[in-house]
CSV table of C-alpha atoms in Angstrom, one decimal:
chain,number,residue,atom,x,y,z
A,1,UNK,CA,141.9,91.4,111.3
A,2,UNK,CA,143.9,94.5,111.7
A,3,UNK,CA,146.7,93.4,109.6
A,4,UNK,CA,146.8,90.2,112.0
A,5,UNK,CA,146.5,86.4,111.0
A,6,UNK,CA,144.0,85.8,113.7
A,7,UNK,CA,144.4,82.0,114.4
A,8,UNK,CA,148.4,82.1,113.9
A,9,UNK,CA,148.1,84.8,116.5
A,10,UNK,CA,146.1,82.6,118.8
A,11,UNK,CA,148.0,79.6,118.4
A,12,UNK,CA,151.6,81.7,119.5
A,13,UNK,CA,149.6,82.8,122.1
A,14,UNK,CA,148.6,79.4,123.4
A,15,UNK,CA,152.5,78.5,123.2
A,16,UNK,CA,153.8,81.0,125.2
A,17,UNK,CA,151.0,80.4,127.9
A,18,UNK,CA,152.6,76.6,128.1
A,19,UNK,CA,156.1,77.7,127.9
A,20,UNK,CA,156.7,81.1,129.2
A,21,UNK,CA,160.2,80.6,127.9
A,22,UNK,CA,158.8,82.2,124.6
A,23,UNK,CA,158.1,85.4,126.2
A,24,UNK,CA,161.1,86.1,126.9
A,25,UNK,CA,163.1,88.9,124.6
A,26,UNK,CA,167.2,89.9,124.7
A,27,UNK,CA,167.2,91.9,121.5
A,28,UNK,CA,170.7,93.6,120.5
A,29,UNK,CA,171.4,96.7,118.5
A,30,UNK,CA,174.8,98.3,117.5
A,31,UNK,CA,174.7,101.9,116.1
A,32,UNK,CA,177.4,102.8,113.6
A,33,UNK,CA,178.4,106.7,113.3
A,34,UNK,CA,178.5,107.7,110.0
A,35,UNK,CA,179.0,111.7,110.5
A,36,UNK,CA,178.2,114.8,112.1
A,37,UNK,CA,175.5,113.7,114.1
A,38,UNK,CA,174.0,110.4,112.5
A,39,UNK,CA,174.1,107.0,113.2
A,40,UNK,CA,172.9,103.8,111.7
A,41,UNK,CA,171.6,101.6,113.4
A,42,UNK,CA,171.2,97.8,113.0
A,43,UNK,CA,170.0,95.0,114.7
A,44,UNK,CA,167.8,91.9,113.9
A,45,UNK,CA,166.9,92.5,109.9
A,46,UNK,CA,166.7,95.6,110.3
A,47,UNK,CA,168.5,99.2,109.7
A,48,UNK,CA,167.5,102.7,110.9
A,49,UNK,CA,168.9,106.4,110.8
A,50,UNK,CA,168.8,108.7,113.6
A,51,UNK,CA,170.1,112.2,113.8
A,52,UNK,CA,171.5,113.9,110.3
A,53,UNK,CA,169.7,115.5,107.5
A,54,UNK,CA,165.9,114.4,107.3
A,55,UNK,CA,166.1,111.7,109.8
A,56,UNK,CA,164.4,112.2,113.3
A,57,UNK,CA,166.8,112.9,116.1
A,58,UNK,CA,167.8,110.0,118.6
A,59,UNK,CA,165.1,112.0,121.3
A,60,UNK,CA,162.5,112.2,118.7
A,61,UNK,CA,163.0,108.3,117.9
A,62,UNK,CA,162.3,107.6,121.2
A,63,UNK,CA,159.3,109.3,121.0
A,64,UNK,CA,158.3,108.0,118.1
A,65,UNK,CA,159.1,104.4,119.5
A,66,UNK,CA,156.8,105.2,122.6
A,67,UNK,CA,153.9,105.8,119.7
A,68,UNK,CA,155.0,102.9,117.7
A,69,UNK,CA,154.8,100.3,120.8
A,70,UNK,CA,151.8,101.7,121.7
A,71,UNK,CA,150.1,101.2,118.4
A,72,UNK,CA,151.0,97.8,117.9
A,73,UNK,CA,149.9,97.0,122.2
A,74,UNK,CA,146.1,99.0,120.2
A,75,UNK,CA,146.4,96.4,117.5
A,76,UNK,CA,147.2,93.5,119.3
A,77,UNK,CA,144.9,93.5,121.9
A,78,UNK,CA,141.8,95.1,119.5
A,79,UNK,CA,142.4,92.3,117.5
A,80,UNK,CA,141.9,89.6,120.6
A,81,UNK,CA,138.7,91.2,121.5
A,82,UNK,CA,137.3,91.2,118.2
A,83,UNK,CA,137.2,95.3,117.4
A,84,UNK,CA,138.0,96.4,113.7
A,85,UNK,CA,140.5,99.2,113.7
A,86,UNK,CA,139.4,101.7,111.2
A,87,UNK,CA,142.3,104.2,112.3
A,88,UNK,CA,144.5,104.8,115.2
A,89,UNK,CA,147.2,107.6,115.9
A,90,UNK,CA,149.6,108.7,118.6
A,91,UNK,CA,151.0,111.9,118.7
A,92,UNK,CA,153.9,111.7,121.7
A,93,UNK,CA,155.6,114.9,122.8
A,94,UNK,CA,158.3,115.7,125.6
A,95,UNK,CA,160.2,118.4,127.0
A,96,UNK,CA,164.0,118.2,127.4
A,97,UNK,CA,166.9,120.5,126.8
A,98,UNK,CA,170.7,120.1,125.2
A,99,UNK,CA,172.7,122.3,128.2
A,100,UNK,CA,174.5,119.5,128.9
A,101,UNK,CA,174.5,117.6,126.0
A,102,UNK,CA,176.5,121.1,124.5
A,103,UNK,CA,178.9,121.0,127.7
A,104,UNK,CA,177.5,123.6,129.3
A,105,UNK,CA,177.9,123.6,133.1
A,106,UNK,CA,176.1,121.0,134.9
A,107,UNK,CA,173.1,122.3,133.6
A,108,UNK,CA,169.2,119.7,133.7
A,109,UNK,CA,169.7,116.8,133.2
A,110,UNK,CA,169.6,115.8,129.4
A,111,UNK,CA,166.7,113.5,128.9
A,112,UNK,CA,163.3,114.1,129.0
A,113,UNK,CA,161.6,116.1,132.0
A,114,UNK,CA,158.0,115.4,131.0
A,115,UNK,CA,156.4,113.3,128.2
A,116,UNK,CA,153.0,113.4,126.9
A,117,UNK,CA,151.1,111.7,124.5
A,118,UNK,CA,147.5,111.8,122.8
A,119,UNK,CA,145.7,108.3,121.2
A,120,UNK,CA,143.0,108.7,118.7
A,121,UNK,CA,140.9,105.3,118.0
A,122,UNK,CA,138.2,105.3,115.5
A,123,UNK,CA,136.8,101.7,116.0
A,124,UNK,CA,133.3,101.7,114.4
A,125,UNK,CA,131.2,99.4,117.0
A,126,UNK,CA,133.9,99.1,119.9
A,127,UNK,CA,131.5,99.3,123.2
A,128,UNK,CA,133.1,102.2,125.8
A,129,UNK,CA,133.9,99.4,128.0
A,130,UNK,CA,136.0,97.4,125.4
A,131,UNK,CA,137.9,101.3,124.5
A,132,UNK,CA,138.6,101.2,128.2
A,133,UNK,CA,140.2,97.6,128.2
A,134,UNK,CA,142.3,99.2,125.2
A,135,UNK,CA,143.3,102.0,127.6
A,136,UNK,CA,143.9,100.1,130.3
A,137,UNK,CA,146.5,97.6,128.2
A,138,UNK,CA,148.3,100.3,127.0
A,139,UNK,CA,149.1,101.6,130.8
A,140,UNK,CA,150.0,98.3,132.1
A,141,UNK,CA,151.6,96.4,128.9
A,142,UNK,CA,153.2,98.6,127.2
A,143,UNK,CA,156.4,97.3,127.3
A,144,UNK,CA,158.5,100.8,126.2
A,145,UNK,CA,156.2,103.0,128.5
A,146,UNK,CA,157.0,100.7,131.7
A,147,UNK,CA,160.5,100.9,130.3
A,148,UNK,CA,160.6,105.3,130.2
A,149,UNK,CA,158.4,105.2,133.5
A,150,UNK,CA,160.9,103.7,135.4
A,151,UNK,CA,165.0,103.8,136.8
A,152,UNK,CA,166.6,100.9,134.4
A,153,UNK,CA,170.0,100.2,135.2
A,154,UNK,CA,172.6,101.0,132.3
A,155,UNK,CA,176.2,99.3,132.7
A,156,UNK,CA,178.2,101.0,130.5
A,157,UNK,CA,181.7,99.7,128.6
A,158,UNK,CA,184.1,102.4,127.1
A,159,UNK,CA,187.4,101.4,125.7
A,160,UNK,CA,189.4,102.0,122.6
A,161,UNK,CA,187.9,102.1,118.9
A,162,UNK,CA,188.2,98.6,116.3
């Protein structure tokens, strides 16, 4: 359902209720420049572009990331209560500006000021009850929304090159 293997969903479900231990998640990423303003990005078997001719900036990724995690916490919990998806789509947008960034005085700050986002779900038979549950998840599980809705604390190492 969905794209999902329903019972080898359940089952990793049922494991990570008995050992929490499974829920845990430290992934790493390491992005390579490769010039002007584009990096590559790798990490767990995968490889992403940001910045650079046809590739989304790192600010628009983010966005996009929002929408993405948000899709797959639709998915996921559609799935568990049974609703067929018949199409679902996010469109994210945000406000921010490059003052600083360019070296401009002090300037706003560089990140996002506001972000907004729309969710579409066309569920043929979903009750307005079980829509609501969908909302609700996506406002309290979303695990890259909690991140961008709160301080986070970045330690950051700077040193010389390879």
């Amino acid at each position: 359902m969905n794209g999902y293997d329903v019972p080898a969903l359940g089952a990793h479900i049922e494991g990570v209720k008995r050992d929490l231990a499974k829920a845990e998640r430290n992934p790493v990423v390491t992005a390579h420049w490769v010039g002007k303003s584009e990096a590559r990005i790798e990490g767990e078997g995968f490889t992403m572009h940001t910045g650079g001719d046809g590739q989304p900036s790192a600010m628009k990724a983010l966005l996009g990331t929002l929408a993405g995690c948000d899709i797959e916490v639709i998915a996921l919990h559609a799935t568990l209560l049974g609703i067929t998806l018949e199409s679902l789509t996010i469109e994210a947008r945000g406000h921010f500006t490059v003052q600083r960034l360019y070296g401009l005085a002090e300037g706003p700050a560089p990140g996002y000021d506001r972000i907004s986002y729309t969710i579409k779900v066309k569920a043929p038979g979903a009750t307005t009850e079980q829509l609501n549950h969908l909302r609700e998840m996506v406002e309290r599980a979303s695990p890259v929304g909690d991140s961008l809705s709160r301080p986070i604390p970045l330690t950051l190492e700077f040193g010389p090159g390879l």
